[in-house]
Amino acid sequence: MFITDVKNSDTPDPLTKEVPVVVQISSDPLLYSLVSQRMAERIRLLEEIVGIDPGNRGIKNLLIKDELLKSSLSLSHAKSVLITTGFPTHHQHVPPEETDGPPGALAMAATLQALGKKVAIVTDERSIDMHKKIIEDSIEQGVLKTAVPLLTYKGETPNCAVRFLCEDGDPTAPRFDHLVAIERTGRASDGNYYNARKVNLKHLVDPIDDLFVAAQAVPGISTTGIGDGGNELGTGKVKEGVKKYVRNGETIACDVPADFTVIAGVSNWGGYAVSCALYLLNTCEIHDRYLRKAIGFPKLSERETWAASLPSVRKEEKLLSILVDHGIRSGVTGNLGMEVDGLPFYDAHSDMIKRLLEVTL
């Protein structure tokens, strides 16, 4: 049952006033959220904008409508979020990581922090020092305002995934409400980890997938996977489509699902879209009222702080430059330069950021 203080006879005209939309965001426990119809449509437009396929990988066949809306609503309700990224596709280089993933991860982290949520990043132990330096450089250059704690997970003992996720291993006391994977190497059905060219990267990857598998049995933890090729953690939800439509999909498809799977032409774009969607939700009067259970006052006075946390062309250009300085290469071409997945920052990524901000602000 949904109870509101607006009588049915007084339902507002959808053309002139805000109309609430009810969206289910969890089945265990059963949870719903509210957003205005107008804001929901703007978030759907964000999903449409990032859902293009510049690499002709066949990802149009993997899109599930409203996954961005549901994921961002769930994140808006969360108090503590764990993000993971890192795809060591360039196994012959040091470092093997690519420029897709970290920018999207840090964009989401910045917005979540601005909204007052606890945020941490978990990644491979072998790359922890590099990620630490990237975060330090990002703060120094004004890309980030606050440091993001870094964690590692090795999965060395039975049940250690639940102990990592929950206080004293107690499933009724999770440390995190939501796990987000963005351009994170995903485990295939044979237990290996593949790049798009079917190269096995298992020797470079810690089993962070186990956290997403364990989260399925912990009520109160939701999960999101953001990817652009179907071999990323969390895209197991669309694995049949990956096997059918994506090159080498039968081998490389990730087998580990997430509650919500956001597919984008470049994974960073999916991260940017999540940040923008969170901003839209928290500036939505209907969602804000529901979020605080109609107690207290709206937080719209913080709108400028939230807006300042969003990705911008200036910040993302600086961050990409930081990644290049650390020897991180473009995913498709392996170039050490200002590009992601073979697309130049100007004007491919800069234009995408501008388009997302035009819908958001």
Coordinates of C-alpha atoms in Angstrom, one line a residue:
M1 CA 0.0 0.0 0.0
F2 CA 1.2 3.5 -0.8
I3 CA -0.2 6.4 1.3
T4 CA 0.1 10.0 0.3
D5 CA -1.3 13.3 1.6
V6 CA -2.6 14.1 -1.9
K7 CA -6.2 13.0 -2.4
N8 CA -7.0 11.1 -5.6
S9 CA -9.4 13.9 -6.6
D10 CA -6.6 16.4 -6.2
T11 CA -4.1 14.5 -8.3
P12 CA -2.0 17.2 -10.1
D13 CA -2.1 17.7 -13.8
P14 CA 1.0 15.9 -15.2
L15 CA 1.6 18.8 -17.6
T16 CA 1.8 21.4 -14.9
K17 CA 2.8 19.8 -11.6
E18 CA 5.1 17.0 -10.4
V19 CA 3.6 13.5 -10.5
P20 CA 5.2 10.7 -8.4
V21 CA 6.4 7.5 -10.0
V22 CA 6.9 4.4 -7.8
V23 CA 9.9 2.2 -8.6
Q24 CA 10.9 -1.1 -7.0
I25 CA 14.6 -1.1 -6.0
S26 CA 14.9 -4.3 -4.0
S27 CA 13.1 -7.6 -3.5
D28 CA 15.0 -8.7 -0.4
P29 CA 14.0 -6.7 1.6
L30 CA 11.1 -5.5 -0.5
L31 CA 11.8 -1.8 -1.1
Y32 CA 10.3 0.9 -3.3
S33 CA 11.3 4.5 -4.0
L34 CA 9.6 7.6 -5.4
V35 CA 10.7 10.1 -8.0
S36 CA 8.8 12.6 -10.1
Q37 CA 7.8 11.6 -13.6
R38 CA 9.8 14.5 -15.0
M39 CA 13.0 13.5 -13.3
A40 CA 12.5 9.9 -14.2
E41 CA 12.3 10.9 -17.9
R42 CA 15.5 12.9 -17.6
I43 CA 17.3 9.9 -16.1
R44 CA 15.9 7.8 -18.9
L45 CA 17.4 10.3 -21.4
L46 CA 20.8 10.0 -19.7
E47 CA 20.6 6.2 -20.1
E48 CA 19.7 6.7 -23.8
I49 CA 22.6 9.1 -24.4
V50 CA 25.3 6.8 -22.9
G51 CA 23.8 3.7 -24.5
I52 CA 25.3 4.4 -28.0
D53 CA 27.8 1.9 -29.4
P54 CA 30.8 3.7 -30.8
G55 CA 32.8 0.6 -31.0
N56 CA 30.1 -1.5 -32.8
R57 CA 30.4 -4.2 -30.2
G58 CA 26.7 -5.2 -30.3
I59 CA 25.9 -3.6 -26.9
K60 CA 22.6 -2.2 -28.1
N61 CA 21.3 -5.8 -27.6
L62 CA 22.3 -5.7 -24.0
L63 CA 20.4 -2.6 -22.9
I64 CA 17.7 -3.0 -20.2
K65 CA 15.5 -0.1 -19.8
D66 CA 15.5 1.8 -16.5
E67 CA 18.5 0.1 -15.0
L68 CA 20.1 3.5 -14.5
L69 CA 17.0 4.8 -12.8
K70 CA 16.8 1.8 -10.4
S71 CA 20.5 1.7 -9.7
S72 CA 20.6 5.5 -8.9
L73 CA 17.5 5.3 -6.7
S74 CA 19.0 2.4 -4.7
L75 CA 22.3 4.4 -4.4
S76 CA 20.4 7.4 -3.3
H77 CA 19.0 5.4 -0.3
A78 CA 22.4 3.9 0.5
K79 CA 24.5 5.2 3.4
S80 CA 27.7 3.3 2.5
V81 CA 28.9 2.3 -1.0
L82 CA 31.8 0.1 -2.1
I83 CA 33.1 0.7 -5.7
T84 CA 35.4 -1.6 -7.6
T85 CA 37.3 -1.0 -10.9
G86 CA 40.4 -2.1 -12.7
F87 CA 40.7 -4.0 -16.0
P88 CA 44.2 -5.2 -16.7
T89 CA 43.7 -5.7 -20.4
H90 CA 47.2 -4.7 -21.4
H91 CA 48.9 -7.7 -19.8
Q92 CA 52.1 -7.1 -21.6
H93 CA 52.6 -3.6 -20.1
V94 CA 53.2 -2.2 -16.7
P95 CA 50.8 -1.1 -15.4
P96 CA 48.3 -3.3 -17.4
E97 CA 45.3 -1.2 -16.5
E98 CA 43.3 0.9 -19.0
T99 CA 42.0 4.4 -18.9
D100 CA 38.3 3.3 -18.8
G101 CA 37.0 2.6 -15.3
P102 CA 38.9 4.8 -12.8
P103 CA 37.4 8.1 -14.1
G104 CA 33.9 6.8 -13.9
A105 CA 34.6 5.3 -10.4
L106 CA 36.0 8.6 -9.1
A107 CA 33.1 10.6 -10.6
M108 CA 30.6 8.4 -8.7
A109 CA 32.7 8.6 -5.5
A110 CA 32.8 12.4 -5.7
T111 CA 29.0 12.7 -6.0
L112 CA 28.3 10.1 -3.4
Q113 CA 30.6 11.9 -1.0
A114 CA 29.0 15.2 -1.7
L115 CA 25.6 13.6 -0.8
G116 CA 27.1 12.6 2.6
K117 CA 27.6 8.9 1.9
K118 CA 30.5 6.8 3.0
V119 CA 32.5 5.6 0.0
A120 CA 35.4 3.2 -0.4
I121 CA 37.1 1.6 -3.4
V122 CA 38.3 -2.1 -3.5
T123 CA 40.8 -3.1 -6.2
D124 CA 43.7 -5.5 -6.9
E125 CA 46.4 -5.6 -4.3
R126 CA 49.1 -5.3 -6.9
S127 CA 47.7 -1.9 -8.1
I128 CA 46.8 -0.4 -4.7
D129 CA 49.9 2.0 -4.7
M130 CA 49.1 3.2 -8.1
H131 CA 45.5 3.9 -7.3
K132 CA 46.6 5.7 -4.1
K133 CA 48.8 8.0 -6.1
I134 CA 46.1 8.7 -8.6
I135 CA 43.7 9.8 -5.8
E136 CA 46.5 11.9 -4.2
D137 CA 47.1 13.6 -7.6
S138 CA 43.4 14.1 -8.2
I139 CA 43.0 15.9 -4.9
E140 CA 46.1 18.0 -5.6
Q141 CA 44.7 19.1 -9.0
G142 CA 41.2 19.7 -7.8
V143 CA 39.5 16.7 -9.4
L144 CA 38.5 15.3 -6.0
K145 CA 37.8 17.2 -2.8
T146 CA 38.1 14.3 -0.4
A147 CA 40.3 11.1 -0.4
V148 CA 38.6 7.8 -1.1
P149 CA 39.7 4.9 1.2
L150 CA 41.3 2.0 -0.7
L151 CA 40.7 -1.6 0.2
T152 CA 41.9 -5.0 -1.1
Y153 CA 40.2 -8.4 -1.1
K154 CA 42.2 -11.6 -1.7
G155 CA 39.5 -14.2 -0.9
E156 CA 42.0 -16.5 0.9
T157 CA 39.7 -18.3 3.4
P158 CA 36.1 -19.7 3.3
N159 CA 33.4 -17.2 4.1
C160 CA 35.9 -14.3 4.0
A161 CA 33.6 -12.5 1.5
V162 CA 30.8 -12.3 4.1
R163 CA 33.3 -11.3 6.7
F164 CA 34.5 -8.5 4.4
L165 CA 31.0 -7.3 3.7
C166 CA 29.5 -7.6 7.2
E167 CA 30.4 -6.6 10.7
D168 CA 31.9 -9.8 12.4
G169 CA 30.6 -11.8 9.5
D170 CA 27.0 -11.2 10.6
P171 CA 24.7 -11.0 7.5
T172 CA 22.2 -8.8 9.4
A173 CA 24.9 -6.1 9.9
P174 CA 26.3 -5.3 6.4
R175 CA 29.1 -2.7 6.2
F176 CA 27.9 -1.6 2.7
D177 CA 24.4 -1.0 1.3
H178 CA 25.5 -1.1 -2.3
L179 CA 28.4 -2.5 -4.3
V180 CA 29.2 -0.9 -7.7
A181 CA 31.5 -2.4 -10.3
I182 CA 32.6 -0.2 -13.2
E183 CA 34.9 -1.6 -16.0
R184 CA 36.0 -4.3 -13.6
T185 CA 37.3 -7.6 -15.0
G186 CA 34.5 -10.2 -14.7
R187 CA 34.8 -13.9 -14.1
A188 CA 33.6 -16.1 -17.0
S189 CA 31.8 -19.4 -16.6
D190 CA 35.0 -21.4 -16.7
G191 CA 36.5 -19.4 -13.8
N192 CA 38.9 -17.3 -15.9
Y193 CA 39.0 -13.6 -16.7
Y194 CA 39.2 -12.5 -20.3
N195 CA 39.7 -9.3 -22.2
A196 CA 37.9 -8.7 -25.5
R197 CA 40.5 -10.6 -27.4
K198 CA 40.0 -13.8 -25.3
V199 CA 43.3 -13.4 -23.4
N200 CA 43.1 -14.9 -19.9
L201 CA 44.0 -12.3 -17.3
K202 CA 43.4 -14.4 -14.2
H203 CA 47.0 -14.0 -12.9
L204 CA 46.4 -10.3 -12.6
V205 CA 43.0 -10.3 -11.0
D206 CA 41.9 -10.7 -7.3
P207 CA 38.6 -12.5 -6.8
I208 CA 36.5 -9.4 -6.0
D209 CA 33.7 -11.2 -7.9
D210 CA 33.2 -13.2 -4.7
L211 CA 31.9 -10.1 -3.0
F212 CA 29.1 -9.7 -5.5
V213 CA 28.2 -13.4 -5.3
A214 CA 28.2 -13.2 -1.5
A215 CA 26.1 -10.0 -1.6
Q216 CA 23.2 -12.0 -3.2
A217 CA 22.7 -13.8 0.1
V218 CA 23.0 -10.7 2.3
P219 CA 19.6 -8.9 2.6
G220 CA 20.2 -5.1 2.4
I221 CA 23.1 -5.1 0.0
S222 CA 22.3 -4.2 -3.6
T223 CA 24.7 -4.4 -6.5
T224 CA 25.3 -2.6 -9.8
G225 CA 27.5 -3.5 -12.7
I226 CA 28.6 -0.9 -15.3
G227 CA 30.2 -2.2 -18.5
D228 CA 30.6 -1.8 -22.3
G229 CA 31.4 -5.2 -23.6
G230 CA 29.8 -7.9 -21.4
N231 CA 33.0 -9.2 -19.9
E232 CA 32.8 -6.8 -16.9
L233 CA 31.8 -7.7 -13.4
G234 CA 28.0 -7.5 -13.0
T235 CA 27.1 -8.0 -16.6
G236 CA 26.3 -11.6 -16.0
K237 CA 22.7 -10.4 -15.9
V238 CA 22.9 -10.0 -19.7
K239 CA 25.3 -12.9 -20.4
E240 CA 22.9 -14.7 -22.9
G241 CA 22.9 -11.5 -25.0
V242 CA 26.7 -11.2 -24.7
K243 CA 27.1 -14.8 -26.0
K244 CA 24.8 -14.1 -28.9
Y245 CA 25.7 -10.6 -30.0
V246 CA 29.2 -9.7 -28.8
R247 CA 32.4 -10.9 -30.5
N248 CA 34.0 -13.8 -28.6
G249 CA 31.0 -13.6 -26.2
E250 CA 30.8 -17.4 -25.7
T251 CA 34.2 -17.3 -24.1
I252 CA 34.5 -13.9 -22.5
A253 CA 31.0 -13.3 -21.1
C254 CA 31.0 -12.5 -17.4
D255 CA 29.0 -15.1 -15.4
V256 CA 28.5 -13.0 -12.3
P257 CA 25.3 -10.8 -12.3
A258 CA 24.4 -7.7 -10.5
D259 CA 21.0 -6.5 -9.4
F260 CA 21.3 -3.6 -11.9
T261 CA 23.4 -3.6 -15.1
V262 CA 24.1 -0.3 -16.7
I263 CA 25.4 -0.7 -20.3
A264 CA 27.2 2.2 -21.9
G265 CA 29.3 2.8 -25.0
V266 CA 32.2 3.5 -22.7
S267 CA 32.0 2.4 -19.1
N268 CA 33.2 5.8 -17.8
W269 CA 30.1 7.3 -19.5
G270 CA 28.0 5.0 -17.3
G271 CA 29.7 6.3 -14.2
Y272 CA 29.1 9.9 -15.3
A273 CA 25.5 9.1 -15.9
V274 CA 25.1 7.6 -12.4
S275 CA 26.6 10.8 -10.9
C276 CA 24.2 12.9 -12.9
A277 CA 21.2 10.7 -12.0
L278 CA 22.1 11.0 -8.3
Y279 CA 22.1 14.8 -8.7
L280 CA 18.7 14.8 -10.4
L281 CA 17.2 12.6 -7.7
N282 CA 18.4 14.7 -4.9
T283 CA 17.1 17.9 -6.5
C284 CA 13.7 16.2 -7.0
E285 CA 11.3 17.4 -4.3
I286 CA 9.3 14.2 -4.4
H287 CA 12.3 12.0 -4.0
D288 CA 13.9 14.2 -1.4
R289 CA 10.7 14.2 0.7
Y290 CA 10.4 10.4 0.5
L291 CA 14.1 9.9 1.2
R292 CA 13.9 11.9 4.5
K293 CA 10.5 10.4 5.3
A294 CA 9.0 13.9 5.3
I295 CA 11.0 14.7 8.4
G296 CA 13.1 17.9 8.6
F297 CA 13.6 20.2 5.7
P298 CA 14.8 19.9 2.1
K299 CA 18.5 19.9 1.5
L300 CA 18.2 21.9 -1.7
S301 CA 20.5 24.5 -0.2
E302 CA 23.3 22.0 -0.9
R303 CA 22.6 22.0 -4.6
E304 CA 25.7 24.0 -5.5
T305 CA 27.9 21.6 -3.6
W306 CA 26.3 18.6 -5.4
A307 CA 26.7 20.3 -8.8
A308 CA 30.4 21.0 -8.1
S309 CA 30.9 17.3 -7.5
L310 CA 29.7 16.3 -11.0
P311 CA 32.1 15.4 -13.8
S312 CA 33.1 18.3 -16.0
V313 CA 35.2 18.6 -19.1
R314 CA 38.0 20.3 -17.1
K315 CA 38.1 17.8 -14.3
E316 CA 37.9 14.7 -16.6
E317 CA 40.7 16.1 -18.8
K318 CA 42.9 16.6 -15.8
L319 CA 42.1 13.1 -14.5
L320 CA 42.9 11.5 -17.8
S321 CA 46.2 13.3 -17.9
I322 CA 47.0 12.0 -14.4
L323 CA 46.3 8.4 -15.6
V324 CA 48.5 8.9 -18.6
D325 CA 51.3 10.2 -16.4
H326 CA 51.0 6.9 -14.5
G327 CA 51.5 4.9 -17.7
I328 CA 47.8 3.8 -18.0
R329 CA 46.8 3.2 -21.7
S330 CA 43.7 3.3 -23.8
G331 CA 41.8 0.1 -23.8
V332 CA 41.2 -0.6 -27.5
T333 CA 44.4 0.7 -29.0
G334 CA 47.0 0.5 -26.2
N335 CA 48.0 4.1 -26.9
L336 CA 49.5 6.1 -24.1
G337 CA 47.7 9.4 -24.7
M338 CA 44.5 11.4 -24.1
E339 CA 42.0 8.7 -25.2
V340 CA 39.7 6.1 -23.7
D341 CA 38.7 2.9 -25.6
G342 CA 40.3 4.4 -28.8
L343 CA 38.2 7.5 -28.7
P344 CA 40.0 10.9 -28.2
F345 CA 39.1 13.0 -25.2
Y346 CA 38.4 15.9 -27.6
D347 CA 35.8 15.7 -28.9
A348 CA 34.3 12.2 -28.2
H349 CA 34.5 12.2 -24.3
S350 CA 34.3 16.0 -23.9
D351 CA 31.1 16.1 -26.0
M352 CA 29.6 13.2 -24.0
I353 CA 30.2 15.0 -20.7
K354 CA 28.6 18.2 -22.1
R355 CA 25.5 16.4 -23.3
L356 CA 25.0 14.7 -19.9
L357 CA 25.4 18.0 -18.1
E358 CA 23.0 19.7 -20.4
V359 CA 20.3 17.2 -19.3
T360 CA 21.3 17.4 -15.7
L361 CA 21.9 21.1 -14.9

